[in-house]
mmCIF file of C-alpha atoms in Angstrom:
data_model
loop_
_atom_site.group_PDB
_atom_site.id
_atom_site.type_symbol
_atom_site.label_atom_id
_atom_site.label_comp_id
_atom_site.label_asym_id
_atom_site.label_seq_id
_atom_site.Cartn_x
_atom_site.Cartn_y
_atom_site.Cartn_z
ATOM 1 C CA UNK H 946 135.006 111.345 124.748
ATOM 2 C CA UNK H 947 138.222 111.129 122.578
ATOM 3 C CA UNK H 948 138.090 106.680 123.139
ATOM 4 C CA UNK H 949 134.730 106.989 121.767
ATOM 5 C CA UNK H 950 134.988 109.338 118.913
ATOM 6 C CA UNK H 951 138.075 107.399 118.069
ATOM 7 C CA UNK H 952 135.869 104.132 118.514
ATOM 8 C CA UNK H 953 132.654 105.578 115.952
ATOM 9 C CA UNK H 954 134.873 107.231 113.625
ATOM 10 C CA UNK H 955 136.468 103.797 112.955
ATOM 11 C CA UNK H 956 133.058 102.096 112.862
ATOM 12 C CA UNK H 957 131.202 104.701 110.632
ATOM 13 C CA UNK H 958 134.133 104.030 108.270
ATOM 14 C CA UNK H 959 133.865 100.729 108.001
ATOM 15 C CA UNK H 960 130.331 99.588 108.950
ATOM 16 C CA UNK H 961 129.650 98.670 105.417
ATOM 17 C CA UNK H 962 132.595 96.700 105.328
ATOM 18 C CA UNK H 963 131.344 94.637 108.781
ATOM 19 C CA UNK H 964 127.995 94.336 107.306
ATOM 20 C CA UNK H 965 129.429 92.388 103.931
ATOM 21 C CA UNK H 966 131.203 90.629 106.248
ATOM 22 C CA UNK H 967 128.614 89.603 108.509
ATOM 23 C CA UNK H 968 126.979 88.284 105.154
ATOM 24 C CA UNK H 969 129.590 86.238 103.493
ATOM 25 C CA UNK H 970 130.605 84.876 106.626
ATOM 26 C CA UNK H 971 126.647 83.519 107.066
ATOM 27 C CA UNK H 972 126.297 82.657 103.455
ATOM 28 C CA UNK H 973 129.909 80.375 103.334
ATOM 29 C CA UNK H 974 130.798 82.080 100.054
ATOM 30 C CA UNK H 975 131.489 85.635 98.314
ATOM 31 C CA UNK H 976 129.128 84.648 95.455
ATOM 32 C CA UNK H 977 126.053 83.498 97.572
ATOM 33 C CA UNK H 978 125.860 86.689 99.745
ATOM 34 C CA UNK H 979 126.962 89.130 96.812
ATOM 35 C CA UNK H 980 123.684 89.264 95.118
ATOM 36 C CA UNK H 981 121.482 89.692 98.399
ATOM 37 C CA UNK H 982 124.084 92.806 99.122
ATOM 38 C CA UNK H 983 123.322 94.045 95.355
ATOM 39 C CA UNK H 984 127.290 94.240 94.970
ATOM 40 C CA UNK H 985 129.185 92.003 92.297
ATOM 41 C CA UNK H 986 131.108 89.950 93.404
ATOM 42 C CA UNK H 987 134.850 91.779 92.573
ATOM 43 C CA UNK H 988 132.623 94.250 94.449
ATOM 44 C CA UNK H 989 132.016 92.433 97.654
ATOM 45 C CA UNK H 990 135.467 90.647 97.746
ATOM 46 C CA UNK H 991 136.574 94.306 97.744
ATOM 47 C CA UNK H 992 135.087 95.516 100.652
ATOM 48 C CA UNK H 993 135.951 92.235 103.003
ATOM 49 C CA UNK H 994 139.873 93.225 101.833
ATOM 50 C CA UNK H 995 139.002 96.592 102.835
ATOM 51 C CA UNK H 996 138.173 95.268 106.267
ATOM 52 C CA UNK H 997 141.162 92.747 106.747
ATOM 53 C CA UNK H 998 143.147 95.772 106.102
ATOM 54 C CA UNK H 999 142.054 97.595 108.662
ATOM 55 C CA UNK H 1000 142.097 94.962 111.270
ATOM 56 C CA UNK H 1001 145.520 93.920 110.087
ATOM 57 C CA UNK H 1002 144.191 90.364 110.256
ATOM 58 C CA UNK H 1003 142.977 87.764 107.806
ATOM 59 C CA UNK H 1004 139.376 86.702 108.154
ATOM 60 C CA UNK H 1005 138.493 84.386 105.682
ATOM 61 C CA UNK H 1006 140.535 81.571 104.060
ATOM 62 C CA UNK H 1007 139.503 79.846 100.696
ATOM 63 C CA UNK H 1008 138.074 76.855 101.003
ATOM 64 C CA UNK H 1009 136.674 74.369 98.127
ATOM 65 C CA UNK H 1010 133.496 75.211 98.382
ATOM 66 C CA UNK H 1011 134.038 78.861 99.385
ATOM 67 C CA UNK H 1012 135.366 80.203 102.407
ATOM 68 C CA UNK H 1013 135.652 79.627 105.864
ATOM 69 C CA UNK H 1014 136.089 82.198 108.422
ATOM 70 C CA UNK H 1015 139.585 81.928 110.293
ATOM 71 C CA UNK H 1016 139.489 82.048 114.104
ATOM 72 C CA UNK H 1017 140.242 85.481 114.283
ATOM 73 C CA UNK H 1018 137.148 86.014 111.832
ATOM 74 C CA UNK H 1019 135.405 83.885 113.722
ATOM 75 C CA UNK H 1020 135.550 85.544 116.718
ATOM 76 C CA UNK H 1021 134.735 88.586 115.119
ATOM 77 C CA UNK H 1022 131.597 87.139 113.851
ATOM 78 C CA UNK H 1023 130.777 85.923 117.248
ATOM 79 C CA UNK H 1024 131.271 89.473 118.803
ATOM 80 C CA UNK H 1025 129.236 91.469 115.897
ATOM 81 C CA UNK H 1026 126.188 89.108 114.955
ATOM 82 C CA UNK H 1027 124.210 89.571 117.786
ATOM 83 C CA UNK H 1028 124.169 93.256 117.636
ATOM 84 C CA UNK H 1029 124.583 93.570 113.974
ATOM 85 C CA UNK H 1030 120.890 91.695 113.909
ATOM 86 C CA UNK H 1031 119.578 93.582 116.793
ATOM 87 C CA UNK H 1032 120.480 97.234 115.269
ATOM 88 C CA UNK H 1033 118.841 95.900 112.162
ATOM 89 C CA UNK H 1034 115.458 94.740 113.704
ATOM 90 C CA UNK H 1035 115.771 98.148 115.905
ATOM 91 C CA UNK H 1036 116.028 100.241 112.651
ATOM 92 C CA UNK H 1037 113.092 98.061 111.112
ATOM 93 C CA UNK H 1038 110.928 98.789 114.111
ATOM 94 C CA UNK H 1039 111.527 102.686 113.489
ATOM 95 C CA UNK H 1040 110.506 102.510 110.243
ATOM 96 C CA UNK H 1041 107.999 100.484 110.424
ATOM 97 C CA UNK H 1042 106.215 103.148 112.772
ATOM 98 C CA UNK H 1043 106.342 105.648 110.158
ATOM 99 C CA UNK H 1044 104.524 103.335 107.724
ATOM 100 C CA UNK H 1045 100.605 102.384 108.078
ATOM 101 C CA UNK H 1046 99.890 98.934 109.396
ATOM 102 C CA UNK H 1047 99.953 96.080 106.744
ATOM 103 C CA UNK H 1048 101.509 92.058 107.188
ATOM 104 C CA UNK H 1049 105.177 91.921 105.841
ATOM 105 C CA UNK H 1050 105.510 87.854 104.405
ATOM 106 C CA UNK H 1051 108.757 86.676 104.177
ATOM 107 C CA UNK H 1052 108.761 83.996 101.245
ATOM 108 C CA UNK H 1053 111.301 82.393 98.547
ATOM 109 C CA UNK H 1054 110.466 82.823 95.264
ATOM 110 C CA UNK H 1055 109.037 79.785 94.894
ATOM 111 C CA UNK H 1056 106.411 79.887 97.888
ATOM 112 C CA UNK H 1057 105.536 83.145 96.660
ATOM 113 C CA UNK H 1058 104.947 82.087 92.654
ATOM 114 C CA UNK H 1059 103.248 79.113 93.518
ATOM 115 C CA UNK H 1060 101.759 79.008 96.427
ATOM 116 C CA UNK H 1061 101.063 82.297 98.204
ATOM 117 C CA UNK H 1062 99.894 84.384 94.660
ATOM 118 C CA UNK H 1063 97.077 81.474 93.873
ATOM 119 C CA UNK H 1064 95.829 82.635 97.191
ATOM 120 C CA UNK H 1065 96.340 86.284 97.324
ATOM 121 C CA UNK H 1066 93.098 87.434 97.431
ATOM 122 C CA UNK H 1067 91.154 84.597 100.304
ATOM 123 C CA UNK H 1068 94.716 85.650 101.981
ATOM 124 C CA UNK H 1069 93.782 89.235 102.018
ATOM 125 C CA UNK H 1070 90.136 89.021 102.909
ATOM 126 C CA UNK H 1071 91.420 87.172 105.946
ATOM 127 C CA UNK H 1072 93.637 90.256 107.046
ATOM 128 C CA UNK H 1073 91.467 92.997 106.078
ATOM 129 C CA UNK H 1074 91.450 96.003 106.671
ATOM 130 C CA UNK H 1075 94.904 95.210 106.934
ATOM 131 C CA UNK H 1076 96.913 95.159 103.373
ATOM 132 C CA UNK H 1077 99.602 92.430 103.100
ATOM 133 C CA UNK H 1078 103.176 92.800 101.526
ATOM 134 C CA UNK H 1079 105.250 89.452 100.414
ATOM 135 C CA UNK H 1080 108.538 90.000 100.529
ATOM 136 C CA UNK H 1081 110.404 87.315 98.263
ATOM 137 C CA UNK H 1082 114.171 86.319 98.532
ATOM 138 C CA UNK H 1083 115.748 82.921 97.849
ATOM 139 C CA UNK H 1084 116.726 82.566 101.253
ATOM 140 C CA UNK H 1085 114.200 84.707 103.094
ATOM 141 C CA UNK H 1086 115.141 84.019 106.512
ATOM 142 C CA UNK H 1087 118.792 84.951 105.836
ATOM 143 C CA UNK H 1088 118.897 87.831 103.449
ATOM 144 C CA UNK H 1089 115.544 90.171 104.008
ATOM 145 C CA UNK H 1090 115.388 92.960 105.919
ATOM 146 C CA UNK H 1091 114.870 92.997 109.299
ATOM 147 C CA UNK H 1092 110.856 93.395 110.086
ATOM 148 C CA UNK H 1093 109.141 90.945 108.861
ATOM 149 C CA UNK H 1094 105.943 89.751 110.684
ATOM 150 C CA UNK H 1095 105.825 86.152 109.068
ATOM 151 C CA UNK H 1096 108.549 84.168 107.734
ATOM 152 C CA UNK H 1097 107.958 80.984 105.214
ATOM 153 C CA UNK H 1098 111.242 79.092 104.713
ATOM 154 C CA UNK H 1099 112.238 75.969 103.224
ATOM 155 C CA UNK H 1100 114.308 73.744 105.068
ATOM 156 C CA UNK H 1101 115.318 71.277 107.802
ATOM 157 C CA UNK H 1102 113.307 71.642 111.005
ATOM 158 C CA UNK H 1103 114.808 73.645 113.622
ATOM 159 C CA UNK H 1104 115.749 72.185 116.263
ATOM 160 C CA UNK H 1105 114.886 75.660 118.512
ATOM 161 C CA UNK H 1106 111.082 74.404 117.790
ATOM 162 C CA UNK H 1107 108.425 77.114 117.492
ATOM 163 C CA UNK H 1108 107.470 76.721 113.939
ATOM 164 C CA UNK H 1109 104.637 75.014 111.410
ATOM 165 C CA UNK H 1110 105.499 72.375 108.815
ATOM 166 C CA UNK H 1111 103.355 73.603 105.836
ATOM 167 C CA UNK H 1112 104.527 70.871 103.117
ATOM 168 C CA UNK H 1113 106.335 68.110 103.184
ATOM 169 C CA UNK H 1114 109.405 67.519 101.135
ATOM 170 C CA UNK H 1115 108.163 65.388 98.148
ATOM 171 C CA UNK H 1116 109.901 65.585 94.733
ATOM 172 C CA UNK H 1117 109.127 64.003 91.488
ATOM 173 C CA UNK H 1118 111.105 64.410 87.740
ATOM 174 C CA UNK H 1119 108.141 66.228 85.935
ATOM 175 C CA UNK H 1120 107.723 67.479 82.555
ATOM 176 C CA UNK H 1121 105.403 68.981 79.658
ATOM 177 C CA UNK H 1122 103.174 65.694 78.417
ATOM 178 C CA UNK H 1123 104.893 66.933 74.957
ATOM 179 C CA UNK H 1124 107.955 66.073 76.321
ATOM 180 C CA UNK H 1125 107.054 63.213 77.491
ATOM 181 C CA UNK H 1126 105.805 61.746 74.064
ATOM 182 C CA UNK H 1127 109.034 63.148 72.448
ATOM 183 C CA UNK H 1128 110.960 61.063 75.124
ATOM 184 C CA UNK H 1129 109.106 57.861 75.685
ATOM 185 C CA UNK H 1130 110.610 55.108 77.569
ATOM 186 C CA UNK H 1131 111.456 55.746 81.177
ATOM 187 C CA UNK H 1132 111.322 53.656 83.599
ATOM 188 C CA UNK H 1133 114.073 54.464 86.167
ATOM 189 C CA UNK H 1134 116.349 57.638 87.288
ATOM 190 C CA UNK H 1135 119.213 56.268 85.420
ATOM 191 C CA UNK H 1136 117.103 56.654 82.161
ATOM 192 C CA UNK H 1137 116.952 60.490 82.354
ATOM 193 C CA UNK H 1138 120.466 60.900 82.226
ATOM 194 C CA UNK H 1139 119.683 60.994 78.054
ATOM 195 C CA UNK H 1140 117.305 63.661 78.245
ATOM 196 C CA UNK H 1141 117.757 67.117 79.021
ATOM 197 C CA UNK H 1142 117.541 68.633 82.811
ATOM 198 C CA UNK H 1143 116.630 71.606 83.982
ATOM 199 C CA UNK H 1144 118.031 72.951 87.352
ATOM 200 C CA UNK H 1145 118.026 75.737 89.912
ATOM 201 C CA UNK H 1146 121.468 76.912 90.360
ATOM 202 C CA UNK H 1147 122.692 77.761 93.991
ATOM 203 C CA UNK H 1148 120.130 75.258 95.665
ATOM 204 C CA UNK H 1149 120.630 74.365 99.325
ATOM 205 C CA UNK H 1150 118.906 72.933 101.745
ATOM 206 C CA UNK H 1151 116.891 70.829 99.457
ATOM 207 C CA UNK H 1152 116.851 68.098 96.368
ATOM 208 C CA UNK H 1153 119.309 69.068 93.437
ATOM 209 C CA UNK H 1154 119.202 66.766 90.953
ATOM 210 C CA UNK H 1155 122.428 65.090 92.111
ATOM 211 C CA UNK H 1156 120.886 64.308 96.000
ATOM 212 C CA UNK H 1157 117.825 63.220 93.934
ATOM 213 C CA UNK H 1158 119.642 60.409 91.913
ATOM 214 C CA UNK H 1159 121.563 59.767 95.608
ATOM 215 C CA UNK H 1160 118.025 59.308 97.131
ATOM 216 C CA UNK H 1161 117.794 56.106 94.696
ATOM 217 C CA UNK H 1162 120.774 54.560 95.441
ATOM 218 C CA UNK H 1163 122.626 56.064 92.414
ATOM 219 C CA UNK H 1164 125.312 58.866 91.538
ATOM 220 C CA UNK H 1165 124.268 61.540 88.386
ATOM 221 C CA UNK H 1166 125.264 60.208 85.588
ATOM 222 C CA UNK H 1167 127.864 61.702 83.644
ATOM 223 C CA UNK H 1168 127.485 64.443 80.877
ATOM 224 C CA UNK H 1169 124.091 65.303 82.148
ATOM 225 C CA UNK H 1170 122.456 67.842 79.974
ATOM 226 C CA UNK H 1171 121.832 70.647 82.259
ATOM 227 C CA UNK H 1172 120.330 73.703 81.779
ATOM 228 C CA UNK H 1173 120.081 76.187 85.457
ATOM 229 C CA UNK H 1174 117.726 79.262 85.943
ATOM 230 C CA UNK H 1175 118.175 81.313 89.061
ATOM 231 C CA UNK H 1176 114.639 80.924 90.668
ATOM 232 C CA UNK H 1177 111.613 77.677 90.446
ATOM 233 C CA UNK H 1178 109.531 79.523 88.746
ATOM 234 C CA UNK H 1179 112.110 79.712 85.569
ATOM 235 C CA UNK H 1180 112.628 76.115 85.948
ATOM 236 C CA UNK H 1181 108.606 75.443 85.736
ATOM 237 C CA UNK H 1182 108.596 77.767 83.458
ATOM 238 C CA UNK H 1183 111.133 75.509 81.018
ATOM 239 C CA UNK H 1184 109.661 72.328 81.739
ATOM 240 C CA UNK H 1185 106.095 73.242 81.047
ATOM 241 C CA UNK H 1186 107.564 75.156 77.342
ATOM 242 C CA UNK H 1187 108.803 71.512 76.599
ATOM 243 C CA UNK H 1188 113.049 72.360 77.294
ATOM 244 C CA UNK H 1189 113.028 69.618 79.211
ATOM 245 C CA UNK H 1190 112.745 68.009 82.926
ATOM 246 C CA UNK H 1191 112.226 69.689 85.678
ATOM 247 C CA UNK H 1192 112.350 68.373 89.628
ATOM 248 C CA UNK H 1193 109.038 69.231 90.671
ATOM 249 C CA UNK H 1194 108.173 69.884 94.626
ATOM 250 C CA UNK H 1195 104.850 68.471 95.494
ATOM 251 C CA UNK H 1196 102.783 71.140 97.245
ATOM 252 C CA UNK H 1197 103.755 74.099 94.902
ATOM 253 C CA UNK H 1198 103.389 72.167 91.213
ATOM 254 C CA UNK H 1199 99.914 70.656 92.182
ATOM 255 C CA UNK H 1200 98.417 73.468 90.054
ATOM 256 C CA UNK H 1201 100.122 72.262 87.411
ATOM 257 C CA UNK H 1202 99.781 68.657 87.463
ATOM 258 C CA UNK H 1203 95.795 69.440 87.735
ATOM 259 C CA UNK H 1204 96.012 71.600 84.746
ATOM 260 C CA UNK H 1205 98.353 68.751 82.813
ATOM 261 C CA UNK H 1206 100.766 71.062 82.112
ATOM 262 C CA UNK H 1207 103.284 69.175 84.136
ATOM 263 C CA UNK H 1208 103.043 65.589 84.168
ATOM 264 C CA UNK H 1209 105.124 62.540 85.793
ATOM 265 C CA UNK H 1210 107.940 61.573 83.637
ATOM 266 C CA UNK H 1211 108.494 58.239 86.660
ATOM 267 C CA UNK H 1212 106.423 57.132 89.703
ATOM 268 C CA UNK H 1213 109.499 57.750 91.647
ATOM 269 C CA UNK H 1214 108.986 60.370 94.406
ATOM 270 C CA UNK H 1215 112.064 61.702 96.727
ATOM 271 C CA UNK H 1216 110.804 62.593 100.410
ATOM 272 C CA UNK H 1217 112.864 64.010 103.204
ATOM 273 C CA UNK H 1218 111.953 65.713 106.653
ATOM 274 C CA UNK H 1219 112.373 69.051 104.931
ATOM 275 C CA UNK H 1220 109.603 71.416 103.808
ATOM 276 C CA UNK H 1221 108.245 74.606 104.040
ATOM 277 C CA UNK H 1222 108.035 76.114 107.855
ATOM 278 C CA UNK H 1223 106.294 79.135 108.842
ATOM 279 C CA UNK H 1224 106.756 80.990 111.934
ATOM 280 C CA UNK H 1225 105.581 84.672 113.279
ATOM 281 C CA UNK H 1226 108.667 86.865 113.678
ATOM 282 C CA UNK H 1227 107.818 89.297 115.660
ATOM 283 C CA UNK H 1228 107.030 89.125 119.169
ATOM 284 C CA UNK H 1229 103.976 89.592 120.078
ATOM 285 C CA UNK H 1230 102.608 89.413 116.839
ATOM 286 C CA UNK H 1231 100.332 92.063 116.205
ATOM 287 C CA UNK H 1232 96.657 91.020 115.436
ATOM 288 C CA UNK H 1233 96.446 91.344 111.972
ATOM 289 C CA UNK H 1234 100.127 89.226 111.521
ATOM 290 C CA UNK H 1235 98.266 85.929 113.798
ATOM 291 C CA UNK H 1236 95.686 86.015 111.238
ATOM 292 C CA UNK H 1237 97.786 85.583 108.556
ATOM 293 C CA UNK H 1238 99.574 83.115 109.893
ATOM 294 C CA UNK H 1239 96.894 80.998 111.091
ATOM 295 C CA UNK H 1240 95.102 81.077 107.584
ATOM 296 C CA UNK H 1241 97.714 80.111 105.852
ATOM 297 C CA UNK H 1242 98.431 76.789 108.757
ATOM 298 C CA UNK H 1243 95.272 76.352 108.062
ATOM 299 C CA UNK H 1244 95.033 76.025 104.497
ATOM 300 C CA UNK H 1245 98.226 74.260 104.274
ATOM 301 C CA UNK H 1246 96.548 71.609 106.282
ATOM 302 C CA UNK H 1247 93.458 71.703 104.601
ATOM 303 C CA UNK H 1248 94.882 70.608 101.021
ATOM 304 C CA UNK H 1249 97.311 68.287 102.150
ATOM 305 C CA UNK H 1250 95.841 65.282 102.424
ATOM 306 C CA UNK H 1251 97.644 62.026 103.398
ATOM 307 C CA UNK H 1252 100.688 62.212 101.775
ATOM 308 C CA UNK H 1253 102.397 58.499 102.745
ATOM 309 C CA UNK H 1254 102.646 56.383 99.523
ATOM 310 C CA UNK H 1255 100.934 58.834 97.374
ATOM 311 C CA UNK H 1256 101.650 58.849 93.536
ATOM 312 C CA UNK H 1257 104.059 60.996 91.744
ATOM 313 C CA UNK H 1258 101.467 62.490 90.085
ATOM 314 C CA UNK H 1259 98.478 62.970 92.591
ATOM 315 C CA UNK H 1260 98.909 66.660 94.487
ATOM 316 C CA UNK H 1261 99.912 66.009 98.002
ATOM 317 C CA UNK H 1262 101.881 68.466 100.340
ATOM 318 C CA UNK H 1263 102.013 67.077 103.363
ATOM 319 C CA UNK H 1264 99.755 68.045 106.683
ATOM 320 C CA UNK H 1265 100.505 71.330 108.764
ATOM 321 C CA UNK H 1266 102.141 70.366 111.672
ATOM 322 C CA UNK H 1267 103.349 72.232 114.811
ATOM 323 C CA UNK H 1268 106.516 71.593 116.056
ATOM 324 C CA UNK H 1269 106.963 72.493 119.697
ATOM 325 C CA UNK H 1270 109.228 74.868 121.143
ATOM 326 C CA UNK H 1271 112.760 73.719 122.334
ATOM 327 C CA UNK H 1272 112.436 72.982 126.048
ATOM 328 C CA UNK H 1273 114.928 75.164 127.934
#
């Protein structure tokens, strides 16, 4: 009884500590996982100091684009993951039993401003009686809590299989027609480089607007005017107020290209096998949860449309497709 006293007074002290860990280790950097942990990050760096004290070992060394986890806080990582994710879900699943039923959606802020709210209510009437709660991160499969019953990311595909393409990966420079008429002339990438950009800062997994000039065979050009927001919908925001241009992901902007409050500022459209995925999370998915799911596969694939040599400015977001599972 002593070992184990011994063993949860040490944890109880410094689970906190292993949990900001466990984050900044998955996020590659003390600035990415500080705001998910609501800690600044002096804050955060704090507490992972905290914890190589106690261990009497170093777990992280800088690196220059963050950090990277030694191999002593590597194998650390290894060890606690698993469990730190299963105590998580367990704790989800208690409260979750306490609460009345309703569909937890696990979205970025994007999905969620410009896709999922247009279709709030036809989402809800497919649920009913069940209510439905979207949960909205920038990385939702990383940073949420545990418990979610559907989970809409943006990405590569995994390779473990198991999910739904919803849209495609399909990006065009877009801005307010005003702007457009106050910056006439362009006819290639290289030609924005004299207007001013608008960016999401932090982006990952997907086109920034330096991997967007790549995708054309050229490097940013330098003294870009650049002007970041946090989340997409600030950068729509921006571009549709006339601040300037914006990149604008096919399948969520459609709205706005219909409207005209976005237009094309070039013809030229980045794709890449990324998109959004959605996948049930828990398993077995309650009742309520598959419906969910399946409306939204299904409307995804209903507005899609062919997608293959479609113009910048015609709405197109790439057909719903199931990916299978990973074969064992």
């Amino acid at each position: 009884m002593a070992d184990i006293t011994a063993t949860y007074g040490f944890l109880r002290r410094h689970a906190a500590e292993l949990v900001a860990f466990a984050a900044v280790a998955r996020a590659g950097s003390v600035s990415a996982a500080a705001p998910h942990l609501g800690l600044s990050q002096p804050g955060l760096s704090q507490r992972i100091r905290h914890l190589e004290a106690a261990v009497g070992l170093a777990l992280f060394a800088r690196s220059a684009r963050g950090v990277v986890l030694t191999p002593a806080g590597a194998t650390l990582f290894a060890r606690i993951e698993p469990h730190l994710g299963a105590i998580a879900g367990a704790l989800a699943d208690a409260r979750r039993q306490a609460r009345a039923p309703e569909v937890l959606i696990a979205v970025d802020y994007a999905f969620a401003a410009f896709w999922i709210l247009p279709r709030l209510a036809a989402l809800g009437e497919a649920v009913r009686p069940v209510p439905i709660s979207v949960l909205a991160a920038q990385n939702p499969a990383a940073s949420l809590p545990a418990g979610p019953d559907i989970v809409v990311r943006m990405g590569a595909p995994d390779p473990a299989g198991g999910e739904t393409r919803l849209i495609g990966e399909r990006v065009s420079a877009v801005a307010s027609p005003g702007f457009v008429a106050r910056h006439p002339g362009a006819a290639a990438p290289a030609d924005l480089a004299r207007m001013p950009l608008l960016g999401l800062s932090g982006a990952g997994g997907w086109f920034d607007w330096e991997s967007w000039f790549a995708h054309f065979g050229a490097g940013a050009p330098a003294g870009l005017r650049m002007t970041r927001f946090n989340t997409y919908d600030l950068v729509v925001q921006a571009a549709v107020a006339g601040h300037g241009v914006a990149l604008g992901w096919h399948g969520l902007i459609d709205g706005k290209l219909k409207e005209g409050a976005l237009v094309p500022v070039l013809p030229h459209v980045a794709e890449s096998p990324r998109g959004y995925f959605i996948a049930l999370a828990r398993v077995p998915a309650g009742a309520a949860a598959r419906r969910a799911h399946d409306w939204i596969v299904a409307e995804a694939a209903g507005e899609a449309g062919a997608c293959a040599g479609a113009p910048a400015g015609e709405p197109c977001g790439g057909a719903a497709e199931s990916l299978p599972e990973a074969p064992e």
